[in-house]
Structure formats: C-alpha cells, structure tokens
Short mmCIF file of C-alpha atoms and ligand atoms in Angstrom, two decimals:
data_model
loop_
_atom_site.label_atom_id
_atom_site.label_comp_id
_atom_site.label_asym_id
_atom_site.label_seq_id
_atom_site.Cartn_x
_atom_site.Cartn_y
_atom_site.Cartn_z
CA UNK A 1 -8.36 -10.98 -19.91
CA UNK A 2 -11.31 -11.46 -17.51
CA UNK A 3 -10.64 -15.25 -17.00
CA UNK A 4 -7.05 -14.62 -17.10
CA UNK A 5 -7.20 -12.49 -14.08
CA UNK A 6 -10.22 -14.44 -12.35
CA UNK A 7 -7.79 -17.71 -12.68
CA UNK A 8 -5.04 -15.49 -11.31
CA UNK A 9 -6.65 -14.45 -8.44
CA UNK A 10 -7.93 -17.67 -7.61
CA UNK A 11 -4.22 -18.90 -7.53
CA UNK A 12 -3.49 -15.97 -5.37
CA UNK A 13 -6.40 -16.83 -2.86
CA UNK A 14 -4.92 -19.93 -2.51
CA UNK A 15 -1.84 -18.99 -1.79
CA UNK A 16 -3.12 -16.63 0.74
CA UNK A 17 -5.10 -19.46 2.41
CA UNK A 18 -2.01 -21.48 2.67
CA UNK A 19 -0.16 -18.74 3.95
CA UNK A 20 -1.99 -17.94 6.45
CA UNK A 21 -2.68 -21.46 7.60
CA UNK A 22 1.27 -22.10 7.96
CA UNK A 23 1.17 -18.92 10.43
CA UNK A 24 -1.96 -19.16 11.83
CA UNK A 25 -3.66 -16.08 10.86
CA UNK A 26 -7.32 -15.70 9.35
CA UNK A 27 -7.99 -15.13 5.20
CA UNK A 28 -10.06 -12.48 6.05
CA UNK A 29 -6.81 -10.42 7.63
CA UNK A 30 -5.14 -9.93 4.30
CA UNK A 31 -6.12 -7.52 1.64
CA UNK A 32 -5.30 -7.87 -1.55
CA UNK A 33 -4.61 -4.88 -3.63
CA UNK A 34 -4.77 -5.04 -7.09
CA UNK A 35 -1.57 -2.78 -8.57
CA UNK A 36 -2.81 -1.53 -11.58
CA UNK A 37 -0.28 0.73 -12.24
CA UNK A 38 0.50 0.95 -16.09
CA UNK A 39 -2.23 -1.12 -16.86
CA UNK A 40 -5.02 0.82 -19.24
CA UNK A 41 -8.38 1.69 -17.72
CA UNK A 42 -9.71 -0.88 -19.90
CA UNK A 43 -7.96 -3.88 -18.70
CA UNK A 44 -8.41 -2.46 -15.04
CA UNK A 45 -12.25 -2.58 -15.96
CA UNK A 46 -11.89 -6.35 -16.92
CA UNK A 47 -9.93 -6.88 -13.03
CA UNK A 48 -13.06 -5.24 -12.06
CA UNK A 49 -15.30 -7.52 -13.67
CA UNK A 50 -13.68 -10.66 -12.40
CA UNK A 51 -14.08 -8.93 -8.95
CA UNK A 52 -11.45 -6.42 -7.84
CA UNK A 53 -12.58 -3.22 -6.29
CA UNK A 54 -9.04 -2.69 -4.59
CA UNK A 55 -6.71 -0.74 -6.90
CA UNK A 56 -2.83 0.78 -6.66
CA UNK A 57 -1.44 3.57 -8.60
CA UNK A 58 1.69 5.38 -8.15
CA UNK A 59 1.18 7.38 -10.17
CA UNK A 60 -0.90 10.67 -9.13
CA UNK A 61 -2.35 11.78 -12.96
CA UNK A 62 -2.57 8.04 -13.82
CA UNK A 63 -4.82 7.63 -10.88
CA UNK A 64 -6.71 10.50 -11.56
CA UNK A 65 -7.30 9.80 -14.66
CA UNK A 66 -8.42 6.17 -14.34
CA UNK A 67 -10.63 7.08 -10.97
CA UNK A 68 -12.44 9.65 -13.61
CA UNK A 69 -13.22 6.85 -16.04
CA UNK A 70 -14.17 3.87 -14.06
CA UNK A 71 -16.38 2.78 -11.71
CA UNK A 72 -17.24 5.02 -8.69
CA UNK A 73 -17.63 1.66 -5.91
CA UNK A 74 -13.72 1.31 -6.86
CA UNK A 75 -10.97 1.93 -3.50
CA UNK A 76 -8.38 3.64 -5.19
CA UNK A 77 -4.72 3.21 -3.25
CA UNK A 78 -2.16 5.48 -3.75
CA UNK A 79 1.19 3.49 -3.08
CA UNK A 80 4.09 5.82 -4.70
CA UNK A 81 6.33 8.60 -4.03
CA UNK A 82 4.38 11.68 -3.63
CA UNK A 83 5.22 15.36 -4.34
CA UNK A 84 3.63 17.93 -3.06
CA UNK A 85 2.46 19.88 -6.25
CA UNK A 86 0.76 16.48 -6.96
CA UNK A 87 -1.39 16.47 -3.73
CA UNK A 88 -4.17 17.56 -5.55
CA UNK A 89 -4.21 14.69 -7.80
CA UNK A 90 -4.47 11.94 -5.05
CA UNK A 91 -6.23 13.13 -2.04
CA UNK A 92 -9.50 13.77 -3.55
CA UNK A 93 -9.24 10.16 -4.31
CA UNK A 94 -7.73 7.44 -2.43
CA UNK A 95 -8.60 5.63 0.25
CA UNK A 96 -5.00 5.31 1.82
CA UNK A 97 -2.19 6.81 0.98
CA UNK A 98 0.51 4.36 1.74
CA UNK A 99 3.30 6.09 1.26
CA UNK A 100 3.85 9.11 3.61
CA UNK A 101 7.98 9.29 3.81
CA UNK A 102 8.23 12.72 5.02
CA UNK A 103 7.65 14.91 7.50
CA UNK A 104 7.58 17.88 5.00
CA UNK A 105 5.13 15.81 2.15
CA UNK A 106 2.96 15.04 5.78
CA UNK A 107 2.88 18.76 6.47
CA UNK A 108 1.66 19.45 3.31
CA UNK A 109 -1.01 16.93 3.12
CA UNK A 110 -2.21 18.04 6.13
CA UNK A 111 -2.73 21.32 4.97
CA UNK A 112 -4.33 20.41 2.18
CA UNK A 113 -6.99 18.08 3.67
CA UNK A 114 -7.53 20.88 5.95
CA UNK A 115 -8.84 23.17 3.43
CA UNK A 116 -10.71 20.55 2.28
CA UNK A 117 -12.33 19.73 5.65
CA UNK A 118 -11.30 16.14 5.28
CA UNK A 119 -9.39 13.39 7.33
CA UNK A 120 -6.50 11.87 5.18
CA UNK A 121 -6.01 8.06 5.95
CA UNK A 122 -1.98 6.97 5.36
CA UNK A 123 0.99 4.94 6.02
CA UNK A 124 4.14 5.86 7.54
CA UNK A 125 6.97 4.09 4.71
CA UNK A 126 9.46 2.53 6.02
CA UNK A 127 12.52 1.75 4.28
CA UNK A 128 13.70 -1.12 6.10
CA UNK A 129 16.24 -2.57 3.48
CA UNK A 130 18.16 0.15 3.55
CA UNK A 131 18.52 0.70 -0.51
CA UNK A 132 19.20 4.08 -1.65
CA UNK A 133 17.17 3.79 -4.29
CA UNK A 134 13.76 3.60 -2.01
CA UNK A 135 11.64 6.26 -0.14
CA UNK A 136 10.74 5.80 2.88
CA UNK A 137 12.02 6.56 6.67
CA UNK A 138 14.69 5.24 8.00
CA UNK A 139 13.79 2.22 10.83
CA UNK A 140 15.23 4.86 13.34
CA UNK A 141 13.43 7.89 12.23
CA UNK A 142 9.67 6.76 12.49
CA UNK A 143 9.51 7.38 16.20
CA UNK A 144 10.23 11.04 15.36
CA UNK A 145 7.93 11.19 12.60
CA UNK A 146 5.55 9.67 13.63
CA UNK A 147 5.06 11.61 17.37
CA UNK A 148 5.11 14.75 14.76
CA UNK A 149 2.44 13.10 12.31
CA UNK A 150 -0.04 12.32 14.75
CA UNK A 151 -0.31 15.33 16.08
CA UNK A 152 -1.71 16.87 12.53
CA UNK A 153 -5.22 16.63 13.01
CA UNK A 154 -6.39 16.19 9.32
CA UNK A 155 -4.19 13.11 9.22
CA UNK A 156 -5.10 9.85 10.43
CA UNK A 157 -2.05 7.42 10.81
CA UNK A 158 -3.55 3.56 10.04
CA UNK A 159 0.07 1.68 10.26
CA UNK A 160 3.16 1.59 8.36
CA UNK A 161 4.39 0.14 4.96
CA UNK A 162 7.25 -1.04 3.30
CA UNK A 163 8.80 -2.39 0.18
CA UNK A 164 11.43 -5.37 0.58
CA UNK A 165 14.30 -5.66 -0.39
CA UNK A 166 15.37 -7.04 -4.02
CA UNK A 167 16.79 -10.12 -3.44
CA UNK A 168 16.37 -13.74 -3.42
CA UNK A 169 17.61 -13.72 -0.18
CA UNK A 170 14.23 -14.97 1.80
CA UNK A 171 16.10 -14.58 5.25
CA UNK A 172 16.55 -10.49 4.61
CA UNK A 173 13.36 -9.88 2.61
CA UNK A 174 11.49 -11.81 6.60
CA UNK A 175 13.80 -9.69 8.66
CA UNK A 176 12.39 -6.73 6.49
CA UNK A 177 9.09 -7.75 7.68
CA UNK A 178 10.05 -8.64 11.02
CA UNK A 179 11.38 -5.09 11.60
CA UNK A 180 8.19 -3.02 10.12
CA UNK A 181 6.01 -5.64 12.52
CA UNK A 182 8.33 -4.77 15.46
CA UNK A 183 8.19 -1.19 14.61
CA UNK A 184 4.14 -1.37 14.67
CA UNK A 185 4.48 -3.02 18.16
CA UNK A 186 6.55 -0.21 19.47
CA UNK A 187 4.63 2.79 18.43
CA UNK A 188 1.23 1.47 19.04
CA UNK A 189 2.93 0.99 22.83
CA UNK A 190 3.70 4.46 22.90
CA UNK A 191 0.25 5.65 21.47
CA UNK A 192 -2.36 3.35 22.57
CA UNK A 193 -4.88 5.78 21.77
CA UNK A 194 -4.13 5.85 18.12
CA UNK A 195 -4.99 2.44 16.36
CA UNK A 196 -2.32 1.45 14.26
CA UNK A 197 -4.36 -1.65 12.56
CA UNK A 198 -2.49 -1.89 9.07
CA UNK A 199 0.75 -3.38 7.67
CA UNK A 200 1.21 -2.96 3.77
CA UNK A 201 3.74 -5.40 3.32
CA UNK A 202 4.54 -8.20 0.33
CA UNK A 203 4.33 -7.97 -3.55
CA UNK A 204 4.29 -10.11 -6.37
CA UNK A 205 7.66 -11.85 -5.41
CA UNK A 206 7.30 -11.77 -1.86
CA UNK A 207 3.86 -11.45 -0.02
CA UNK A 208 3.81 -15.16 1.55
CA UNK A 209 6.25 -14.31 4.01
CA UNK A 210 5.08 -10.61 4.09
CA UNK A 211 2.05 -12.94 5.49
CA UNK A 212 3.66 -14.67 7.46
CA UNK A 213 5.36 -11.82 9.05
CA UNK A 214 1.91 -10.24 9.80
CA UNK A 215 1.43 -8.35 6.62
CA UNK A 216 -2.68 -6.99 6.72
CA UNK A 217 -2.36 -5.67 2.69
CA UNK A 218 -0.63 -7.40 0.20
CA UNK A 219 0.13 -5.04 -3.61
CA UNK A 220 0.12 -7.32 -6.15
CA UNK A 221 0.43 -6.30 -9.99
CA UNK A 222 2.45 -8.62 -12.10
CA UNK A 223 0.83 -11.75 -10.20
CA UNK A 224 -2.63 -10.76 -11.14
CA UNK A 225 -2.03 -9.19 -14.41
CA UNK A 226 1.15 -10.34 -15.58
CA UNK A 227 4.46 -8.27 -16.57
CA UNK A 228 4.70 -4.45 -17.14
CA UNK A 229 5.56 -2.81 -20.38
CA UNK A 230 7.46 0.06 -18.63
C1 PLP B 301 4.72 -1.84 -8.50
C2 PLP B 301 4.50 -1.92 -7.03
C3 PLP B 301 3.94 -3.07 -6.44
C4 PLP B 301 3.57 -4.33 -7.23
O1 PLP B 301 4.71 -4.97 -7.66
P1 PLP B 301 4.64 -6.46 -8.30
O2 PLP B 301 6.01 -6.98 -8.10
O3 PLP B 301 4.28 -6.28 -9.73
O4 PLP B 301 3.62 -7.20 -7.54
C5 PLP B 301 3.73 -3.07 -5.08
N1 PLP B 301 4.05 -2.00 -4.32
C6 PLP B 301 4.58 -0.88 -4.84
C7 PLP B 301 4.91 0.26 -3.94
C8 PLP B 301 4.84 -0.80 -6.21
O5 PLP B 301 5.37 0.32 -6.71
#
C-alpha cells in the first residue's frame, strides 16, 4: 500500500507540475491534501510513510479517533459539514476547518475557541454550483457572512472553499472556480487588513483546472488511495 500510494502521488505531482506550468503558477502554491476519509488508521499510517502529513476527514469522531492513534507531526483538515454538538470533536484538532457554511455553526465555533483561549483557522464554503444537495453559502451571501465572521475574534478567516459541481461539464466545473477566485478578489478588496491567502478548490476528478483557476489546496482521496467502500 506504501508504494501504491508513493507511485500515486508521484503521478499526482506531476500532474500538479503540469498544471501549473500551463497557468503559470509555482508547485510550491498548491497543497495537496490527502482525504483520508474512510480509510483505516492503518492504511493512513502507510500514506504517512510514503510522505503525507496533510490529512482530510469529514467526519468529526473519525478524525478524532484517527488524530488519537497516529502520529502527532500529522495536519489534520477538517473538510465536512459540521454540527455544532460535534465542535468538540474537531477544534481541538485541525489545522483548518474548511468548511464554515453558517453564520450560526461560526457563532458557535467562536464561542467555543473562546473558552478555549484559542484562534480557530477556517474557510468560508461556498456553494457555487448551486446543488441542493451541498453546504455551503450561497455566491451572494458571503459578503454578509463574511463582514459578520470577521468580526468574531477567536476566528481567523484564511479564504474560501468550494466543492464543484458533478458533471463532466469542464466549462461549469472552471466557472465554479472562476466565481470562488472572483469572490476572494472582492472581499480581500473590502478587507485589506484581513489576509485572505487560501482557495480549497479541486478533487480527485477535477483539481487541474481547480489549478488553473487559482486553487492554493487541492483534497484528493480516491486519486491517492483509490475508491471508497462507503
Ligand atoms: C471526499 C471529499 C473529497 C475527496 O474526493 P475525491 O473525489 O475522492 O478526491 C474532497 N473534498 C471533500 C469536501 C470531500 O468530502
């Protein structure tokens, strides 16, 4: 499983490279997180072997439960819908939650970092296909929520995220892109004191063009460890 994931990665790398050569950007602009979700601990420890220390869950226990087992030099990403009885689960733990698509869920994050005397890296998400079936603002709600956000001072804002849409369609998945990169422009106009550095954009199917279209972290899980069970 080691080599399986080191060859995968190298692949990926390669990809990336080419990517960002066809749009003029630098390797060293894209992260690549490794979306473990589903995976067991143990073949997460194997990813980490061949070199990953970047690692999504979205799921809060699941992420607890694997940040308890594994190594401590791991960043642990929470990219999934978040409840707020489930707080408790993710913010001792991650290093960015990307997916902040409330103001309530913000609100109580903010609370809870509080009592925790800690400052809560996250994401705005942005659902910019416009599919019931996601989370995430809508495009014309983030101005809103995100003059709200930043004023909570236990949460720092980093940039916004979003999941394209499902289709083969590569014209709407880049105008998906396009929009959360246009978004980005317009609130870090209207806040130039807040640094707004990150765009989580572009899985398995789709992160060339999320590259292309300025993407900074790329979640990858069935490209690096093949197809989920569940
Ligand atoms: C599952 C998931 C991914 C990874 O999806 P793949 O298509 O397997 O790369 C990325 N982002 C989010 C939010 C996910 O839930």
């Amino acid at each position: 499983m080691e080599n399986l994931i080191r060859q995968a990665v190298a692949r990926i790398n390669e990809r990336i490279e080419a990517a960002c050569q066809r749009s003029g950007r630098k390797f060293s602009e894209v992260t690549l997180i490794a979306v473990s979700k589903t995976f067991s601990a143990e073949v997460v420890l194997q990813a980490y072997r061949a070199g990953l220390r970047i690692f999504g869950e979205n799921r809060p226990q699941e992420l607890r439960d694997k940040a308890q087992v594994l190594p401590d030099d791991i960043e642990w990403h929470f990219i999934g819908h978040l409840q707020t009885n489930k707080i408790k689960y993710v913010v001792p733990r991650a290093a960015l939650i990307h997916s902040v698509d409330s103001v309530h869920l913000a609100q109580a994050l903010q609370q809870f970092a509080q009592k925790r005397s800690q400052v809560v890296p996250v994401l705005l998400e942005v659902n910019t296909s416009g599919e019931s079936s996601k989370f995430g603002f809508a495009p014309e709600a983030v101005e809103a929520a995100f003059a709200q956000i930043a004023t909570f001072e236990n949460l720092e804002i980093r940039g916004l995220m979003t999941i394209g849409p499902l289709t083969d369609d590569q014209q709407s998945i880049r105008r998906a892109f396009r929009q959360l990169y246009t978004l980005r422009e317009k609130l870090q106009s209207q806040a130039p004191a807040v640094e707004l550095p990150i765009l989580s954009m572009g899985m398995s199917n789709d992160f060339e063009i999320a590259i292309e279209e300025g993407s900074t972290h790329i979640r990858l899980g069935t490209a690096i460890f093949g197809a989920r069970g569940r």
